[in-house]
Short mmCIF file of C-alpha atoms in Angstrom, two decimals:
data_model
loop_
_atom_site.label_atom_id
_atom_site.label_comp_id
_atom_site.label_asym_id
_atom_site.label_seq_id
_atom_site.Cartn_x
_atom_site.Cartn_y
_atom_site.Cartn_z
CA MET A 30 34.65 146.52 188.90
CA ILE A 31 31.22 148.18 188.51
CA GLN A 32 31.37 151.94 188.58
CA PRO A 33 28.04 153.49 189.63
CA GLN A 34 26.98 156.36 187.44
CA GLY A 35 24.89 159.36 188.44
CA THR A 36 24.61 161.80 191.27
CA PRO A 37 24.72 160.94 195.01
CA SER A 38 20.97 161.55 195.25
CA SER A 39 20.32 159.12 192.39
CA HIS A 40 22.50 156.53 194.14
CA ARG A 41 20.47 156.96 197.32
CA ARG A 42 17.20 156.59 195.40
CA ARG A 43 18.51 153.40 193.78
CA HIS A 44 19.51 151.98 197.14
CA ASP A 45 16.15 153.04 198.63
CA ARG A 46 14.25 151.18 195.90
CA GLU A 47 16.31 148.04 196.49
CA ILE A 48 15.93 148.18 200.24
CA ILE A 49 12.15 148.70 200.05
CA ALA A 50 11.70 145.99 197.43
CA LEU A 51 13.49 143.43 199.61
CA ALA A 52 12.66 144.59 203.14
CA VAL A 53 8.86 145.01 202.91
CA PRO A 54 8.08 141.40 201.71
CA ALA A 55 10.74 140.09 204.16
CA PHE A 56 8.92 141.82 207.01
CA GLY A 57 5.64 140.20 205.98
CA ALA A 58 7.24 136.76 205.93
CA LEU A 59 8.91 137.33 209.33
CA VAL A 60 5.60 138.34 210.92
CA ALA A 61 3.82 135.31 209.42
CA GLU A 62 6.19 132.83 211.11
CA PRO A 63 5.07 133.37 214.77
CA LEU A 64 1.47 133.19 213.63
CA PHE A 65 1.84 129.41 213.37
CA VAL A 66 2.26 129.11 217.12
CA MET A 67 -0.50 131.67 217.73
CA VAL A 68 -2.99 129.62 215.66
CA ASP A 69 -2.00 126.41 217.43
CA SER A 70 -2.42 128.12 220.81
CA ALA A 71 -5.84 129.54 219.92
CA ILE A 72 -7.17 126.17 218.75
CA VAL A 73 -5.55 124.01 221.42
CA GLY A 74 -6.54 126.46 224.15
CA HIS A 75 -10.17 125.42 223.74
CA LEU A 76 -9.27 121.77 224.51
CA GLY A 77 -8.30 122.67 228.07
CA THR A 78 -5.59 124.17 230.27
CA PRO A 79 -3.41 121.02 230.46
CA GLN A 80 -3.31 120.79 226.66
CA LEU A 81 -2.43 124.47 226.31
CA ALA A 82 0.28 124.15 228.94
CA GLY A 83 1.69 121.14 227.14
CA LEU A 84 1.70 123.05 223.86
CA ALA A 85 3.51 125.97 225.51
CA VAL A 86 6.35 123.69 226.67
CA ALA A 87 6.61 121.77 223.40
CA ALA A 88 6.49 124.98 221.29
CA ALA A 89 9.27 126.56 223.36
CA LEU A 90 11.44 123.48 222.78
CA LEU A 91 10.73 123.41 219.05
CA THR A 92 11.31 127.13 218.63
CA THR A 93 14.63 126.87 220.43
CA ALA A 94 15.71 123.88 218.37
CA VAL A 95 14.83 125.48 215.06
CA SER A 96 16.17 128.97 215.88
CA ILE A 97 19.62 127.49 216.58
CA PHE A 98 19.86 126.62 212.92
CA VAL A 99 18.93 130.06 211.58
CA PHE A 100 22.43 130.17 210.11
CA LEU A 101 21.04 127.99 207.32
CA ALA A 102 19.19 131.07 206.03
CA TYR A 103 21.87 133.65 206.84
CA ALA A 104 24.93 131.86 205.47
CA THR A 105 23.05 130.67 202.38
CA THR A 106 21.81 134.17 201.61
CA ALA A 107 25.34 135.60 201.65
CA ALA A 108 26.93 132.79 199.60
CA VAL A 109 24.19 132.77 196.94
CA ALA A 110 24.10 136.57 196.68
CA ARG A 111 27.86 136.70 196.01
CA ARG A 112 27.54 134.32 193.11
CA VAL A 113 24.55 136.24 191.78
CA GLY A 114 26.69 139.40 191.86
CA ALA A 115 29.42 137.54 189.97
CA GLY A 116 26.89 136.60 187.31
CA ASP A 117 27.09 132.86 187.95
CA LEU A 118 23.49 131.81 188.60
CA ALA A 119 24.20 128.10 188.13
CA SER A 120 26.85 128.20 190.88
CA ALA A 121 24.53 130.32 193.05
CA ILE A 122 21.75 127.71 192.91
CA ARG A 123 24.27 124.88 193.36
CA GLN A 124 25.45 126.61 196.54
CA GLY A 125 21.85 126.91 197.67
CA MET A 126 21.25 123.20 197.08
CA ASP A 127 24.22 122.38 199.33
CA GLY A 128 22.53 124.40 202.04
CA ILE A 129 19.24 122.56 201.55
CA TRP A 130 20.96 119.13 201.72
CA LEU A 131 22.69 120.28 204.94
CA ALA A 132 19.26 121.28 206.31
CA LEU A 133 17.88 117.82 205.58
CA LEU A 134 20.79 116.09 207.32
CA LEU A 135 20.48 118.31 210.39
CA GLY A 136 16.72 117.81 210.50
CA VAL A 137 17.05 114.02 210.52
CA ALA A 138 19.63 114.27 213.33
CA VAL A 139 17.30 116.44 215.40
CA ILE A 140 14.45 113.92 214.96
CA ALA A 141 16.75 111.10 216.07
CA LEU A 142 17.48 113.02 219.28
CA THR A 143 14.03 114.41 219.96
CA LEU A 144 11.91 111.26 219.73
CA PRO A 145 13.64 109.32 222.53
CA LEU A 146 14.46 112.42 224.62
CA ALA A 147 10.97 114.03 224.49
CA PRO A 148 9.93 112.94 228.05
CA TRP A 149 13.22 114.16 229.55
CA LEU A 150 13.12 117.48 227.65
CA THR A 151 9.59 118.28 228.76
CA ASP A 152 10.55 117.49 232.35
CA VAL A 153 13.60 119.78 232.18
CA PHE A 154 11.39 122.60 230.90
CA GLY A 155 9.12 122.15 233.93
CA ALA A 156 6.02 120.58 232.42
CA SER A 157 3.55 119.59 235.16
CA SER A 158 2.29 116.02 235.52
CA THR A 159 -0.97 116.95 233.81
CA ALA A 160 0.66 118.89 230.96
CA ALA A 161 3.59 116.52 230.29
CA PRO A 162 1.68 113.85 228.32
CA HIS A 163 0.32 116.51 225.96
CA ALA A 164 3.73 118.16 225.63
CA ILE A 165 5.37 114.81 224.79
CA THR A 166 2.69 113.99 222.19
CA TYR A 167 2.95 117.38 220.48
CA LEU A 168 6.76 117.43 220.63
CA ARG A 169 7.22 113.95 219.13
CA ILE A 170 4.78 114.49 216.27
CA SER A 171 5.93 118.05 215.50
CA SER A 172 9.58 117.02 215.50
CA LEU A 173 8.82 115.01 212.36
CA GLY A 174 8.39 118.34 210.60
CA ILE A 175 11.76 119.75 211.66
CA PRO A 176 13.53 118.63 208.42
CA ALA A 177 10.84 120.55 206.49
CA MET A 178 11.27 123.58 208.77
CA LEU A 179 15.01 123.63 208.18
CA VAL A 180 14.61 123.15 204.42
CA VAL A 181 12.24 126.13 204.44
CA MET A 182 14.92 128.10 206.28
CA ALA A 183 17.68 127.18 203.84
CA ALA A 184 15.49 127.66 200.77
CA THR A 185 14.43 131.05 202.07
CA GLY A 186 18.13 131.93 202.15
CA VAL A 187 18.51 130.76 198.57
CA LEU A 188 15.68 133.00 197.35
CA ARG A 189 16.86 135.96 199.40
CA GLY A 190 20.32 135.52 197.85
CA LEU A 191 18.63 135.55 194.44
CA GLN A 192 17.14 138.93 195.48
CA ASP A 193 13.65 137.44 195.84
CA THR A 194 11.78 138.07 199.09
CA ARG A 195 8.33 138.00 197.54
CA THR A 196 8.19 134.24 197.07
CA PRO A 197 8.96 133.58 200.77
CA LEU A 198 6.13 135.97 201.70
CA TYR A 199 3.66 134.15 199.46
CA VAL A 200 4.76 130.76 200.80
CA ALA A 201 4.51 131.97 204.40
CA ILE A 202 0.96 133.27 203.84
CA GLY A 203 -0.05 129.99 202.18
CA GLY A 204 1.54 128.00 204.97
CA PHE A 205 -0.24 130.03 207.60
CA ALA A 206 -3.63 129.50 205.91
CA ALA A 207 -3.01 125.75 205.48
CA ASN A 208 -1.89 125.41 209.09
CA ALA A 209 -5.02 127.13 210.40
CA ALA A 210 -7.35 125.03 208.26
CA LEU A 211 -5.58 121.73 209.03
CA ASN A 212 -5.46 122.43 212.76
CA ALA A 213 -9.16 123.23 212.94
CA GLY A 214 -10.10 120.20 210.84
CA LEU A 215 -7.87 117.68 212.61
CA VAL A 216 -8.34 118.91 216.19
CA TYR A 217 -12.12 119.32 216.09
CA GLY A 218 -13.35 117.73 212.84
CA ALA A 219 -11.34 114.54 213.19
CA GLY A 220 -11.31 114.71 217.00
CA LEU A 221 -7.55 114.12 217.27
CA GLY A 222 -7.01 116.68 219.99
CA ILE A 223 -3.51 118.10 220.48
CA ALA A 224 -2.09 115.40 218.20
CA GLY A 225 -4.25 116.83 215.37
CA SER A 226 -2.71 120.25 215.93
CA ALA A 227 0.78 118.76 215.67
CA TRP A 228 -0.01 116.81 212.53
CA GLY A 229 -1.59 119.91 210.95
CA THR A 230 1.60 121.85 211.55
CA VAL A 231 3.78 119.02 210.17
CA VAL A 232 1.73 118.79 206.97
CA ALA A 233 1.77 122.59 206.52
CA GLN A 234 5.56 122.69 207.00
CA PHE A 235 6.14 119.95 204.43
CA ALA A 236 3.82 121.74 202.02
CA MET A 237 5.87 124.90 202.40
CA ALA A 238 9.11 122.95 201.89
CA ALA A 239 7.66 121.37 198.73
CA ALA A 240 6.68 124.79 197.37
CA TYR A 241 10.20 126.10 197.93
CA LEU A 242 11.78 123.03 196.35
CA VAL A 243 9.61 123.42 193.25
CA VAL A 244 10.91 126.97 192.83
CA VAL A 245 14.55 126.06 193.45
CA VAL A 246 14.49 122.91 191.28
CA ARG A 247 12.90 124.86 188.45
CA GLY A 248 15.71 127.44 188.71
CA ALA A 249 18.36 124.71 188.84
CA ARG A 250 17.06 123.08 185.65
CA ARG A 251 16.83 126.43 183.91
CA HIS A 252 20.49 127.22 184.64
CA GLY A 253 21.89 123.71 184.44
CA ALA A 254 22.77 123.39 188.13
CA SER A 255 23.16 119.95 189.70
CA LEU A 256 20.65 118.86 192.34
CA ARG A 257 22.71 115.99 193.68
CA PRO A 258 24.27 116.21 197.18
CA ASP A 259 27.90 117.24 197.11
CA ALA A 260 29.91 116.29 200.20
CA ALA A 261 32.48 119.07 199.75
CA GLY A 262 29.76 121.69 199.22
CA ILE A 263 27.73 120.52 202.24
CA LYS A 264 30.90 120.59 204.39
CA ALA A 265 31.65 124.11 203.18
CA CYS A 266 28.13 125.25 204.10
CA ALA A 267 28.53 123.76 207.60
CA GLN A 268 31.88 125.47 208.06
CA ALA A 269 30.46 128.84 206.94
CA GLY A 270 27.50 128.40 209.26
CA ALA A 271 29.47 127.37 212.36
CA PRO A 272 30.48 130.91 213.40
CA LEU A 273 26.92 132.10 212.94
CA LEU A 274 25.79 129.21 215.16
CA VAL A 275 28.13 130.54 217.86
CA ARG A 276 26.65 134.04 217.37
CA THR A 277 23.07 132.74 217.64
CA LEU A 278 23.79 130.65 220.77
CA SER A 279 25.44 133.68 222.41
CA LEU A 280 22.42 135.80 221.66
CA ARG A 281 20.05 133.15 222.98
CA ALA A 282 22.18 133.03 226.16
CA VAL A 283 21.69 136.80 226.61
CA LEU A 284 17.92 136.38 226.38
CA LEU A 285 17.89 133.40 228.74
CA ILE A 286 19.99 135.23 231.33
CA ALA A 287 17.67 138.25 231.15
CA THR A 288 14.62 136.05 231.71
CA ALA A 289 16.29 134.19 234.57
CA VAL A 290 17.19 137.47 236.28
CA ALA A 291 13.68 138.84 235.80
CA ALA A 292 12.27 135.69 237.41
CA ARG A 293 14.47 136.32 240.50
CA LEU A 294 12.96 139.82 240.80
CA GLY A 295 9.50 138.42 241.48
CA ASP A 296 6.23 137.51 239.75
CA THR A 297 5.31 141.11 238.94
CA ASP A 298 8.66 141.83 237.31
CA ILE A 299 8.79 138.59 235.30
CA ALA A 300 5.26 139.26 234.04
CA ALA A 301 6.26 142.78 233.00
CA HIS A 302 9.49 141.45 231.48
CA GLN A 303 7.56 139.01 229.30
CA ILE A 304 5.38 141.80 227.95
CA ILE A 305 8.42 143.98 227.17
CA LEU A 306 10.27 141.06 225.60
CA SER A 307 7.30 140.35 223.34
CA LEU A 308 7.25 144.01 222.25
CA TRP A 309 11.02 144.04 221.80
CA SER A 310 10.74 140.96 219.57
CA LEU A 311 8.04 142.60 217.46
CA MET A 312 10.25 145.67 216.94
CA ALA A 313 13.07 143.33 216.00
CA PHE A 314 11.01 141.92 213.12
CA ALA A 315 10.75 145.38 211.55
CA LEU A 316 14.48 146.06 211.92
CA ASP A 317 15.45 142.54 210.87
CA ALA A 318 13.65 143.07 207.56
CA ILE A 319 16.19 145.79 206.71
CA ALA A 320 18.99 143.46 207.82
CA ILE A 321 17.74 140.77 205.45
CA ALA A 322 17.80 143.27 202.61
CA GLY A 323 21.34 144.10 203.69
CA GLN A 324 22.43 140.48 203.51
CA ALA A 325 21.19 140.11 199.95
CA ILE A 326 22.35 143.51 198.63
CA ILE A 327 25.80 143.51 200.21
CA GLY A 328 26.53 139.94 199.08
CA ARG A 329 25.55 140.88 195.51
CA TYR A 330 27.72 143.98 195.43
CA LEU A 331 30.77 142.17 196.79
CA GLY A 332 30.25 139.30 194.37
CA ALA A 333 30.26 141.87 191.55
CA ASP A 334 33.64 143.24 192.81
CA ASP A 335 31.94 146.53 193.67
CA ALA A 336 33.33 147.45 197.09
CA GLN A 337 32.34 151.08 196.73
CA GLY A 338 28.74 150.12 195.95
CA ALA A 339 28.71 147.89 199.02
CA ARG A 340 30.02 150.70 201.20
CA GLU A 341 27.40 153.16 199.86
CA ALA A 342 24.62 150.61 200.34
CA CYS A 343 25.80 150.00 203.90
CA ARG A 344 25.78 153.71 204.66
CA ARG A 345 22.26 154.12 203.30
CA MET A 346 20.94 151.12 205.20
CA VAL A 347 22.38 152.47 208.44
CA GLU A 348 20.45 155.67 207.79
CA TRP A 349 17.35 153.55 207.27
CA GLY A 350 18.05 151.67 210.49
CA ILE A 351 18.43 154.86 212.55
CA ALA A 352 15.29 156.44 211.05
CA SER A 353 13.26 153.24 211.59
CA GLY A 354 14.53 153.02 215.19
CA VAL A 355 13.48 156.62 215.90
CA VAL A 356 10.01 155.99 214.47
CA LEU A 357 9.60 152.77 216.46
CA GLY A 358 10.82 154.43 219.67
CA VAL A 359 8.33 157.28 219.29
CA LEU A 360 5.50 154.85 218.52
CA ILE A 361 6.26 152.86 221.68
CA VAL A 362 5.98 155.95 223.86
CA LEU A 363 2.89 157.37 222.15
CA ALA A 364 1.00 154.07 221.89
CA ARG A 365 1.82 152.92 225.42
CA PRO A 366 -1.56 153.84 226.87
CA LEU A 367 -3.23 151.81 224.12
CA PHE A 368 -1.23 148.56 224.04
CA VAL A 369 -0.22 148.10 227.70
CA PRO A 370 -3.82 147.45 228.90
CA LEU A 371 -4.14 144.80 226.17
CA PHE A 372 -1.41 142.75 227.86
CA THR A 373 -2.36 143.25 231.49
CA SER A 374 -4.88 145.02 233.71
CA ASP A 375 -2.67 144.57 236.79
CA THR A 376 -1.61 148.06 237.92
CA ALA A 377 1.51 146.71 239.61
CA VAL A 378 2.69 145.08 236.40
CA GLN A 379 1.90 148.22 234.39
CA ASN A 380 3.95 150.32 236.82
CA ALA A 381 6.84 147.86 236.80
CA LEU A 382 7.17 147.83 233.04
CA LEU A 383 7.10 151.63 232.48
CA PRO A 384 10.79 152.36 233.26
CA ALA A 385 11.93 149.38 231.17
CA LEU A 386 9.60 150.37 228.38
CA LEU A 387 11.16 153.82 228.20
CA VAL A 388 14.61 152.24 228.00
CA VAL A 389 13.46 150.06 225.09
CA ALA A 390 12.00 153.09 223.30
CA ALA A 391 15.18 155.15 223.80
CA THR A 392 17.44 152.39 222.45
CA GLN A 393 15.48 151.63 219.28
CA PRO A 394 17.80 153.80 217.10
CA VAL A 395 20.74 151.85 218.54
CA ALA A 396 18.90 148.62 217.72
CA GLY A 397 18.35 149.89 214.18
CA VAL A 398 22.09 150.32 213.67
CA VAL A 399 22.86 146.94 215.28
CA PHE A 400 20.42 145.01 213.11
CA VAL A 401 21.56 146.70 209.89
CA LEU A 402 25.28 146.20 210.52
CA ASP A 403 24.66 142.61 211.59
CA GLY A 404 22.96 142.05 208.25
CA VAL A 405 25.73 143.84 206.34
CA LEU A 406 28.46 141.71 207.88
CA MET A 407 26.45 138.54 207.34
CA GLY A 408 26.04 139.51 203.69
CA ALA A 409 29.80 139.95 203.53
CA GLY A 410 30.30 136.46 204.93
CA ASP A 411 32.06 137.86 207.99
CA GLY A 412 30.78 135.17 210.31
CA PRO A 413 33.92 134.63 212.44
CA TYR A 414 33.95 138.30 213.47
CA LEU A 415 30.25 138.21 214.27
CA ALA A 416 30.81 135.19 216.52
CA TRP A 417 33.68 136.90 218.32
CA ALA A 418 31.72 140.16 218.70
CA MET A 419 28.70 138.39 220.20
CA LEU A 420 30.87 136.44 222.67
CA VAL A 421 32.43 139.73 223.81
CA THR A 422 28.93 141.20 224.21
CA LEU A 423 27.80 138.21 226.23
CA ALA A 424 30.90 138.52 228.48
CA VAL A 425 30.04 142.16 229.19
CA PHE A 426 26.30 141.64 229.60
CA ALA A 427 26.22 138.53 231.84
CA PRO A 428 27.97 139.91 234.98
CA VAL A 429 26.11 143.23 234.77
CA ALA A 430 22.71 141.56 234.45
CA LEU A 431 23.45 139.00 237.20
CA LEU A 432 24.36 141.82 239.57
CA VAL A 433 20.98 143.54 239.19
CA PRO A 434 19.18 141.53 241.95
CA THR A 435 22.23 141.65 244.22
CA LEU A 436 22.41 145.45 244.03
CA GLY A 437 18.67 145.81 244.55
CA GLY A 438 17.96 146.91 241.00
CA GLY A 439 14.55 146.38 239.41
CA LEU A 440 13.29 145.66 235.92
CA GLY A 441 14.42 149.07 234.68
CA ALA A 442 17.99 148.24 235.74
CA LEU A 443 17.78 144.87 233.98
CA TRP A 444 16.70 146.52 230.74
CA GLY A 445 19.46 149.08 231.31
CA ALA A 446 21.77 146.07 231.11
CA MET A 447 20.00 145.04 227.89
CA ALA A 448 20.62 148.55 226.57
CA LEU A 449 24.29 148.17 227.45
CA MET A 450 24.32 144.91 225.54
CA MET A 451 22.97 146.63 222.42
CA ILE A 452 25.50 149.46 222.76
CA VAL A 453 28.38 146.99 223.01
CA ARG A 454 27.04 145.18 219.93
CA MET A 455 26.80 148.45 218.03
CA ALA A 456 30.38 149.39 219.02
CA THR A 457 31.88 146.08 217.91
CA LEU A 458 29.93 146.08 214.62
CA TRP A 459 30.70 149.75 213.90
CA LEU A 460 34.43 149.24 214.47
CA ARG A 461 34.45 146.33 212.03
CA THR A 462 32.44 148.18 209.41
CA ARG A 463 34.65 151.27 209.65
CA SER A 464 37.80 149.19 209.29
CA GLY A 465 36.77 148.04 205.81
CA LYS A 466 38.10 144.52 206.49
CA TRP A 467 34.69 143.09 205.63
CA LEU A 468 34.92 144.41 202.04
CA VAL A 469 36.24 141.17 200.54
CA THR A 470 35.08 140.96 196.92
CA GLY A 471 34.63 138.02 194.60
CA ALA A 472 32.24 135.10 194.04
CA THR A 473 33.58 133.43 197.22
CA ARG A 474 35.02 134.96 200.36
#
């Protein structure tokens, strides 16, 4: 077992250096991801309203499909980091390759479902008769890039597990630039319209996947790790990811219920809700960067049989989460007069979002703890508990949120229910962390 040397302050400084080195590039990569859709929207928007509406529907479907498989990054990060901590880099990369092969298989399955179901899916998501043809075109073409998207997700997990968040940042920046150039060239230069936008995104995604594979394959050859698919390894990756899939689906259900309730409150409230949700998501990127650092650091400590180091790192990251949450909450309040008019000039919408905005600001420290502990337990490979905890949270949140319109509550009450959801998540995660049951050491859990 590794015994850390030095004073408590030196330990904190060491943890701080590690957190900053991993979290800052991770934040940059996280922010770069939604820029793909923003570029597509900006370019397609000049083609016409039906094309932009079709893109909105197709992008929502694609984002939902891909986000469901985020466990490819989370589970791979934890598994690879453990083996890195144990000093077995060949096994770490072999584990990462299993995750990449699983990503390819899932991607092919999603294509097989999406191509024939594209018309039905766009209809279910409410595409109008004028937008539907464009949505179907974009969805069918873009779905061809889903295997690449999932490979990028899994390979990102490999590199995070190897304590490298800089390469994903560089790849994300390169992918964003390529996507912007290809979209502009194919949509306007080649005159392909919305199909050109879809093809540009597909090419950019495959280029990103190729860049990741070059890095991973190079590491595999350096350490003598096999690149061939291994059925047992792929199955193990799927089993490790299944609980995280349940967690992700439960979280998506929370967000869908909140949006459905906001829609029942009226046009003004749903408009205000969308603005707050966008802001909430942006804040989540900053806090998630610390969680990603937590996944990599905790996995490495546990793989090195250093439970005490993992506990100390967890404590320090929680302090980072609280501090970051306080800063973000204060920024929301102070910057409100500046950013709210950027979203809407409607006074009714501005008035509707104010109470909810204050709730979001007040709960940012809670969110900081939630994101960090989520990352810590993911890094520990504690997926089954995370799935159970999120199901409990959903069970508490759903009836409270659904009662908001019945009891005459407004958007502030709905976001009060969201605050309750975050408090329940914090309580379940804190209880698990305090119990110490997550501190399972060794190269595998």
